Coordinates of C-alpha atoms in Angstrom, one line a residue:
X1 CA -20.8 -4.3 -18.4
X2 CA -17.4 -2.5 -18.0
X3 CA -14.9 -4.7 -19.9
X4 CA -12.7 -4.7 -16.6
X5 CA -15.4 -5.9 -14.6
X6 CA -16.5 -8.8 -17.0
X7 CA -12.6 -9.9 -16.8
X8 CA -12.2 -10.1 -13.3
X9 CA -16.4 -12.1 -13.1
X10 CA -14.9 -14.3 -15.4
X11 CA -12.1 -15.1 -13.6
X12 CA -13.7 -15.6 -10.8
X13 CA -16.5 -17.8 -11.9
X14 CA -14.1 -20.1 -13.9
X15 CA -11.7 -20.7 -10.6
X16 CA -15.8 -21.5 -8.3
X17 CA -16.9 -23.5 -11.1
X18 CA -16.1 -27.5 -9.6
X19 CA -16.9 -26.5 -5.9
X20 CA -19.9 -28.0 -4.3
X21 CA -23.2 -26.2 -5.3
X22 CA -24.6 -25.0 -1.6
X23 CA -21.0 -23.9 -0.3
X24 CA -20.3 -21.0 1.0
X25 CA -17.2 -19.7 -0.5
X26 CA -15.3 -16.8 1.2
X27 CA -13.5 -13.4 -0.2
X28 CA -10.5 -12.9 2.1
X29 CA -10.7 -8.7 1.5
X30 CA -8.3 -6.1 2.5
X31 CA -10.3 -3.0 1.3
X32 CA -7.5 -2.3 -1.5
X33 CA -9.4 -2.8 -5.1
X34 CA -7.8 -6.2 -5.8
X35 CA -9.7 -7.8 -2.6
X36 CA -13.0 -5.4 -3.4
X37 CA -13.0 -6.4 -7.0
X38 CA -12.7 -10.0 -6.0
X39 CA -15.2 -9.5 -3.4
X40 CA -18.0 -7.8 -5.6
X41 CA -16.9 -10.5 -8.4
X42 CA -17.7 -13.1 -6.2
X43 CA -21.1 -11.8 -4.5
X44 CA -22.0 -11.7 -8.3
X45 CA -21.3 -15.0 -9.5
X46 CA -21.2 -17.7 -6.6
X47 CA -25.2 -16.9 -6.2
X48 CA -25.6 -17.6 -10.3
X49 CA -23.9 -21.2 -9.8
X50 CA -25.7 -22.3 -6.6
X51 CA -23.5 -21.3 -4.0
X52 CA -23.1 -18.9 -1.3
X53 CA -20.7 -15.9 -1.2
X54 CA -19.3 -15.0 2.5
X55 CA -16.5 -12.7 3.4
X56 CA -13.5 -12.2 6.0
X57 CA -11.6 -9.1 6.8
X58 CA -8.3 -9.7 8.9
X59 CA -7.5 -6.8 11.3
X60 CA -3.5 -7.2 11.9
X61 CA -3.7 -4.7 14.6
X62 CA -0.4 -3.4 13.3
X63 CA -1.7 0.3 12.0
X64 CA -3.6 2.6 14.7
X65 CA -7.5 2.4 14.0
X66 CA -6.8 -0.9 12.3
X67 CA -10.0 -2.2 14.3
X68 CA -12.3 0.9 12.9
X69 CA -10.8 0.0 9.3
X70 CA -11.8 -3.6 9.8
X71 CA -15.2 -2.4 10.6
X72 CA -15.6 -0.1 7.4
X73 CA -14.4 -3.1 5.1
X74 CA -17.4 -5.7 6.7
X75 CA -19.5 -2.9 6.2
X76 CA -18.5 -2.4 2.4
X77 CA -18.5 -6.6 1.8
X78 CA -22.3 -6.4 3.6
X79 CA -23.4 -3.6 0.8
X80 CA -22.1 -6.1 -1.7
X81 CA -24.3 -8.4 -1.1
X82 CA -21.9 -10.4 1.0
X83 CA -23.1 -13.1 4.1
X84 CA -22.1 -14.2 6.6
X85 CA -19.1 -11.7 6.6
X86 CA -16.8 -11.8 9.9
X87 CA -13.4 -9.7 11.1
X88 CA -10.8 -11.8 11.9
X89 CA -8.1 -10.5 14.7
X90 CA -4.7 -11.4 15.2
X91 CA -1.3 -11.1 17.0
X92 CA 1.6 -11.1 14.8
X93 CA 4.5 -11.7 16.3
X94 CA 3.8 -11.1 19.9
X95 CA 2.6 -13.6 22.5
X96 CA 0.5 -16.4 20.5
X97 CA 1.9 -14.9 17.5
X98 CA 3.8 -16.6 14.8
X99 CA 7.7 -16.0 14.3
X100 CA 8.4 -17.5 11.2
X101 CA 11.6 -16.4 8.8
X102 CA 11.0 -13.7 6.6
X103 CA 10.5 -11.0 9.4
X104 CA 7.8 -8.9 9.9
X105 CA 6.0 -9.5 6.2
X106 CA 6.3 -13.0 6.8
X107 CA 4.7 -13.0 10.3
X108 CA 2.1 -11.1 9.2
X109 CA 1.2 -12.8 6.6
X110 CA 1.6 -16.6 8.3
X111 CA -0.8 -14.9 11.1
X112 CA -3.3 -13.7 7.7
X113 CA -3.4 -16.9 6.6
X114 CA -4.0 -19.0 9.6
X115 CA -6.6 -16.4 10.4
X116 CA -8.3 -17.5 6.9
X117 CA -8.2 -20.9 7.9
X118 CA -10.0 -20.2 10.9
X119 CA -12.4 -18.1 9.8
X120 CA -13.5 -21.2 7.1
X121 CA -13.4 -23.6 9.6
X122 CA -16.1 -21.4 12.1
X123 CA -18.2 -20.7 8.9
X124 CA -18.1 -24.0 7.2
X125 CA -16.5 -22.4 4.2
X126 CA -15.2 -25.0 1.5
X127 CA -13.0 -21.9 0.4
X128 CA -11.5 -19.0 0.6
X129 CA -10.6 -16.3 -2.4
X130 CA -7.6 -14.1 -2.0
X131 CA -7.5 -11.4 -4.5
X132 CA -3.4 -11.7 -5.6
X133 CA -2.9 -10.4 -9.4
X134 CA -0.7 -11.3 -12.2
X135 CA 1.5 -8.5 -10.9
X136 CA 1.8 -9.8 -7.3
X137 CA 2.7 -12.6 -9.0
X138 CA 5.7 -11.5 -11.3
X139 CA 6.7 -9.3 -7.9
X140 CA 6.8 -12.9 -5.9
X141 CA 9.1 -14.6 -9.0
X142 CA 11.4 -12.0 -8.7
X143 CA 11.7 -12.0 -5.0
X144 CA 12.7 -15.3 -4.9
X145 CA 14.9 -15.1 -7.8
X146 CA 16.4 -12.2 -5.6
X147 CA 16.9 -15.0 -2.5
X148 CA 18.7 -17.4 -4.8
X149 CA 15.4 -19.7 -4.0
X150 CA 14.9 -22.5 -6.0
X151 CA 12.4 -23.8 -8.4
X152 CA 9.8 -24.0 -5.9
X153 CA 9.7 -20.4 -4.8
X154 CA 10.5 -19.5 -8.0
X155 CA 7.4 -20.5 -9.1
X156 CA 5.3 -17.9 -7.4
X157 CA 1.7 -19.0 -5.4
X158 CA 0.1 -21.6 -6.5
X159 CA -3.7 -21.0 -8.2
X160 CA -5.3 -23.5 -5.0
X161 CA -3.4 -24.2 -2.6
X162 CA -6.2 -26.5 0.0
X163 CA -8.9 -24.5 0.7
X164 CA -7.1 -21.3 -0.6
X165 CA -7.7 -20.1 -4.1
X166 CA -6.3 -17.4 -6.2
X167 CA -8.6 -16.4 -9.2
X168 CA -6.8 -13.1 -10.2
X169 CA -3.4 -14.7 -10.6
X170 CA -3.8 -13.7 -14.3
X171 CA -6.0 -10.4 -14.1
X172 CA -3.4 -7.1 -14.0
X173 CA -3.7 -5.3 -10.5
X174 CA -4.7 -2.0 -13.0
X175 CA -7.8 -4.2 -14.3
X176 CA -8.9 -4.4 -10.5
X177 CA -8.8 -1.0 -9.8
X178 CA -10.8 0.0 -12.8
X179 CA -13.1 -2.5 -12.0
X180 CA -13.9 -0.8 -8.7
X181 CA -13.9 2.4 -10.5
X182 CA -16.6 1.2 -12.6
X183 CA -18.5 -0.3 -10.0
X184 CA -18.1 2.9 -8.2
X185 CA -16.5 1.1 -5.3
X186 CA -14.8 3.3 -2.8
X187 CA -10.8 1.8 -2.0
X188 CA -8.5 2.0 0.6
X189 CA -4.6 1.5 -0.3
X190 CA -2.7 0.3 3.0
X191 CA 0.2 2.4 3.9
X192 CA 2.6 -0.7 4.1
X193 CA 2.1 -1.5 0.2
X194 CA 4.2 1.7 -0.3
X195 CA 6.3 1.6 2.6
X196 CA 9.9 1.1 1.1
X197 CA 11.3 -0.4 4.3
X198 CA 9.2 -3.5 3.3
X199 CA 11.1 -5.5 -0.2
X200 CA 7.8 -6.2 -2.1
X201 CA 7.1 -2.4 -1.9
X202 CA 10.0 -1.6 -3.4
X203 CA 10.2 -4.2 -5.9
X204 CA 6.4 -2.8 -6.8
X205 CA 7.5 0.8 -7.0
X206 CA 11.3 0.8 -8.5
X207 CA 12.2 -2.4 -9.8
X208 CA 9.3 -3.5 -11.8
X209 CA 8.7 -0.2 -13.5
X210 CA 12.3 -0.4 -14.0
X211 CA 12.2 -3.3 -15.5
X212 CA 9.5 -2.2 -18.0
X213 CA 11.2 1.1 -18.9
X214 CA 14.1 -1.4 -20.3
X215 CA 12.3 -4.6 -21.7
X216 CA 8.8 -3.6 -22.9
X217 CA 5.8 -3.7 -20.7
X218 CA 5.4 -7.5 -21.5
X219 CA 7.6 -8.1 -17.8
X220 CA 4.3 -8.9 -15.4
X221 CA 3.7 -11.2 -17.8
X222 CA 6.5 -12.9 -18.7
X223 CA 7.7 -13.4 -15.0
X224 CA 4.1 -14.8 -14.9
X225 CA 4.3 -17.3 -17.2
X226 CA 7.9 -18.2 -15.8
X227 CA 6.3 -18.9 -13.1
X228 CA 3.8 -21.5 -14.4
X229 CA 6.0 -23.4 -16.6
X230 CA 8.7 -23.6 -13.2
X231 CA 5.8 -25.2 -11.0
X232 CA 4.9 -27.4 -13.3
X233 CA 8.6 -28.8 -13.6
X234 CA 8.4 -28.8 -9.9
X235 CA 5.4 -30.2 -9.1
X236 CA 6.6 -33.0 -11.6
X237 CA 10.1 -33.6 -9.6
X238 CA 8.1 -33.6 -6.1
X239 CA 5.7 -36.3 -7.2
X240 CA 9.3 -38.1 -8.5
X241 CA 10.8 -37.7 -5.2
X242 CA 7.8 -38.4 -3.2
X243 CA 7.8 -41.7 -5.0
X244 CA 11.2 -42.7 -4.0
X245 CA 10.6 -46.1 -1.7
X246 CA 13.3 -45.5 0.7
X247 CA 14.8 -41.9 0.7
X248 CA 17.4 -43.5 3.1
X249 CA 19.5 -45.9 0.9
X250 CA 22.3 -43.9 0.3
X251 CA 23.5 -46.5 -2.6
X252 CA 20.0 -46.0 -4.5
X253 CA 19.7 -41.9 -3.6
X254 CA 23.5 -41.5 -5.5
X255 CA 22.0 -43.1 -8.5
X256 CA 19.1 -40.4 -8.8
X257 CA 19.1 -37.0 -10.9
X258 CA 20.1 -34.3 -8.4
X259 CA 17.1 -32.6 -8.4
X260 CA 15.1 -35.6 -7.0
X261 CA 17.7 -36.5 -4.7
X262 CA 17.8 -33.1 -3.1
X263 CA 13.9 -33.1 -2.6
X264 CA 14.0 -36.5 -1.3
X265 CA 17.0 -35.7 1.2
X266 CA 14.8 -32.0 2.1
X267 CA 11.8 -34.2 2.8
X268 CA 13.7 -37.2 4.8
X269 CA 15.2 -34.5 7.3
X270 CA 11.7 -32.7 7.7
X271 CA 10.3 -35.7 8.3
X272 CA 12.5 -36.6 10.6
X273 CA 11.9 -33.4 12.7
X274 CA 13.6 -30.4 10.7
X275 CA 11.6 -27.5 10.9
X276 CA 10.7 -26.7 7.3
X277 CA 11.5 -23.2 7.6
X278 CA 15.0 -23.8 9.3
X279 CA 16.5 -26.0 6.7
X280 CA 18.4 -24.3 4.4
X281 CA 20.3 -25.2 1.1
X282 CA 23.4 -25.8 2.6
X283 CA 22.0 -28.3 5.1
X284 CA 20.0 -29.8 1.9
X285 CA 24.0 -30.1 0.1
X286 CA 25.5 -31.0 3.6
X287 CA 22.9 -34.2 3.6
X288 CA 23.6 -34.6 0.1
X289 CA 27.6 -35.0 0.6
X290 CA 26.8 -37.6 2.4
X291 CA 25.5 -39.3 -0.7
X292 CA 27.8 -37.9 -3.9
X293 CA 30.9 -37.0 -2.0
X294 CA 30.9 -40.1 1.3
X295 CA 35.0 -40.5 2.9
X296 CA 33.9 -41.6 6.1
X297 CA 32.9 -38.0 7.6
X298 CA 31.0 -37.5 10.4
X299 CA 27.7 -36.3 11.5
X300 CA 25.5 -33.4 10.0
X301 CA 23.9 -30.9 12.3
X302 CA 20.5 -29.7 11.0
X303 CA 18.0 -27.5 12.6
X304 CA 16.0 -29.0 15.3
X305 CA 19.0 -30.6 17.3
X306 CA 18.8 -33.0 14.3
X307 CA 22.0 -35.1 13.3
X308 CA 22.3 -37.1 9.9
X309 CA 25.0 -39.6 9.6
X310 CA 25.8 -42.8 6.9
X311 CA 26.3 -45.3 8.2
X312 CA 26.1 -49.4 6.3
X313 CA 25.6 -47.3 3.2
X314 CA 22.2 -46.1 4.8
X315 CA 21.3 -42.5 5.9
X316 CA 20.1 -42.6 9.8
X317 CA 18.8 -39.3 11.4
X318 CA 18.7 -38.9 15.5

């Protein structure tokens, strides 16, 4: 066996190995190599453990003949071996679309996702496979470090995420497409990956090679591994924050590290009504004046319509 396609088996098999034996697990798949490696990868292996290997192909409708594309990947996930295997269509960004910030990458792929979600749900799929890379991984790190984001964004996408798993997060994108090579798979590389109006495009064709033309080829990785270590840390101050008793007490909030009390303030005002999305960091260090730096001021205005105000030493939202 090709040694790229034995990497990318392995990584597969090792991120099916605790579902259910009997489930049908899909292969989200573009038709670039990443998704086709993953997809052949997975029509391989889930059939060796007990399990059943499905696919789903999202047409965005956002490229003409995206609908004959869509049929040209089912039709490459069926020779695979592949079953059930269904296309997906979707509006992004247009009436019953999604708007979401981030612009039109950020529709598209909120719209790709819930898409995915659907598609499981119709096919009684435990989980769907999405065929990101090491390197789509160091390009999300540096995005966000780009943004000024957090610890959180920093570290990258998550290897599960629900029913949403990632088994190539630490297989190189080049290890994909010499996997399909191998395997004599036939790949289609969307216009829009190149496209340098898009900021992952360009970060994919100028900065990372940059990059590695002034550090050492060891960036991918190293961002990677960044990454990691940062969601670790984070997932460790979430659970912290989510464990506060009452994220309200403005007294008791003052006393905690700043990097729980943020995260509890963040989640107080979502739950509250803040739309996620909407609240920024300076509403996050407006609520958190209200805390660290209280003289009497007035309200907050957050996203939503949403007011914070202290009042008794308490933190009331309305």
């Amino acid at each position: 066996m090709d040694p790229a396609v034995a990497e990318v088996r392995r990584a597969v098999r090792e991120a099916i190995a605790d579902l259910p034996s009997g489930a049908l697990v899909l292969a989200a798949v573009s038709g670039g190599a990443d998704s086709l490696a993953l997809a052949a990868a997975l029509a391989a292996e889930a059939p060796r453990t007990g399990r059943r290997a499905g696919a789903v192909t999202v047409d965005h409708g956002l490229q003409e003949g995206s609908a004959e594309r869509a049929a040209i990947v089912a039709s490459a996930c069926k020779a695979l071996g592949l079953d059930p295997v269904e296309i997906a269509t979707v509006t992004v960004g247009g009436p019953g679309g999604t708007r979401p910030a981030g612009g039109p990458e950020a529709a598209a792929r909120a719209a790709r996702y819930l898409a995915l979600e659907q598609a499981a749900d119709s096919l009684g799929a435990c989980a769907v496979t999405v065929g990101h890379t090491l390197d789509d991984q160091a390009e999300t790190v540096l995005l966000g470090l780009a943004r000024g984001s957090g610890a959180r964004s920093l570290a990258g996408m998550a290897a599960r995420r629900d029913r949403i798993i990632r088994p190539l997060l630490g297989v190189r994108r080049d290890t994909t497409v010499t996997a399909c090579r191998a395997l004599g798979i036939a790949t289609w590389d969307d216009p829009h990956n190149a496209d340098p109006s898009f900021a992952r495009s360009r970060v994919r064709a100028t900065v990372m090679p940059t990059l590695e033309a002034a550090l050492g080829p060891g960036v991918a990785d190293a961002l990677s591994r960044t990454a990691a270590l940062l969601r670790a840390d984070a997932d460790a101050l979430d659970g912290w924050a989510a464990s506060v008793a009452d994220p309200t007490d403005a007294v008791g909030l003052a006393e905690l590290p700043a990097a729980v009390r943020t995260r509890v303030l963040r989640r107080a005002a979502i739950a509250a009504g803040a739309r996620a999305g909407a609240l920024t960091s300076a509403h996050v260090d407006a609520l958190e004046s209200l805390v660290t730096d209280w003289h009497g001021q007035g309200p907050i205005s957050l996203p939503g319509g949403l007011e914070a105000i202290r009042v008794c030493d308490r933190l009331s939202f309305r």
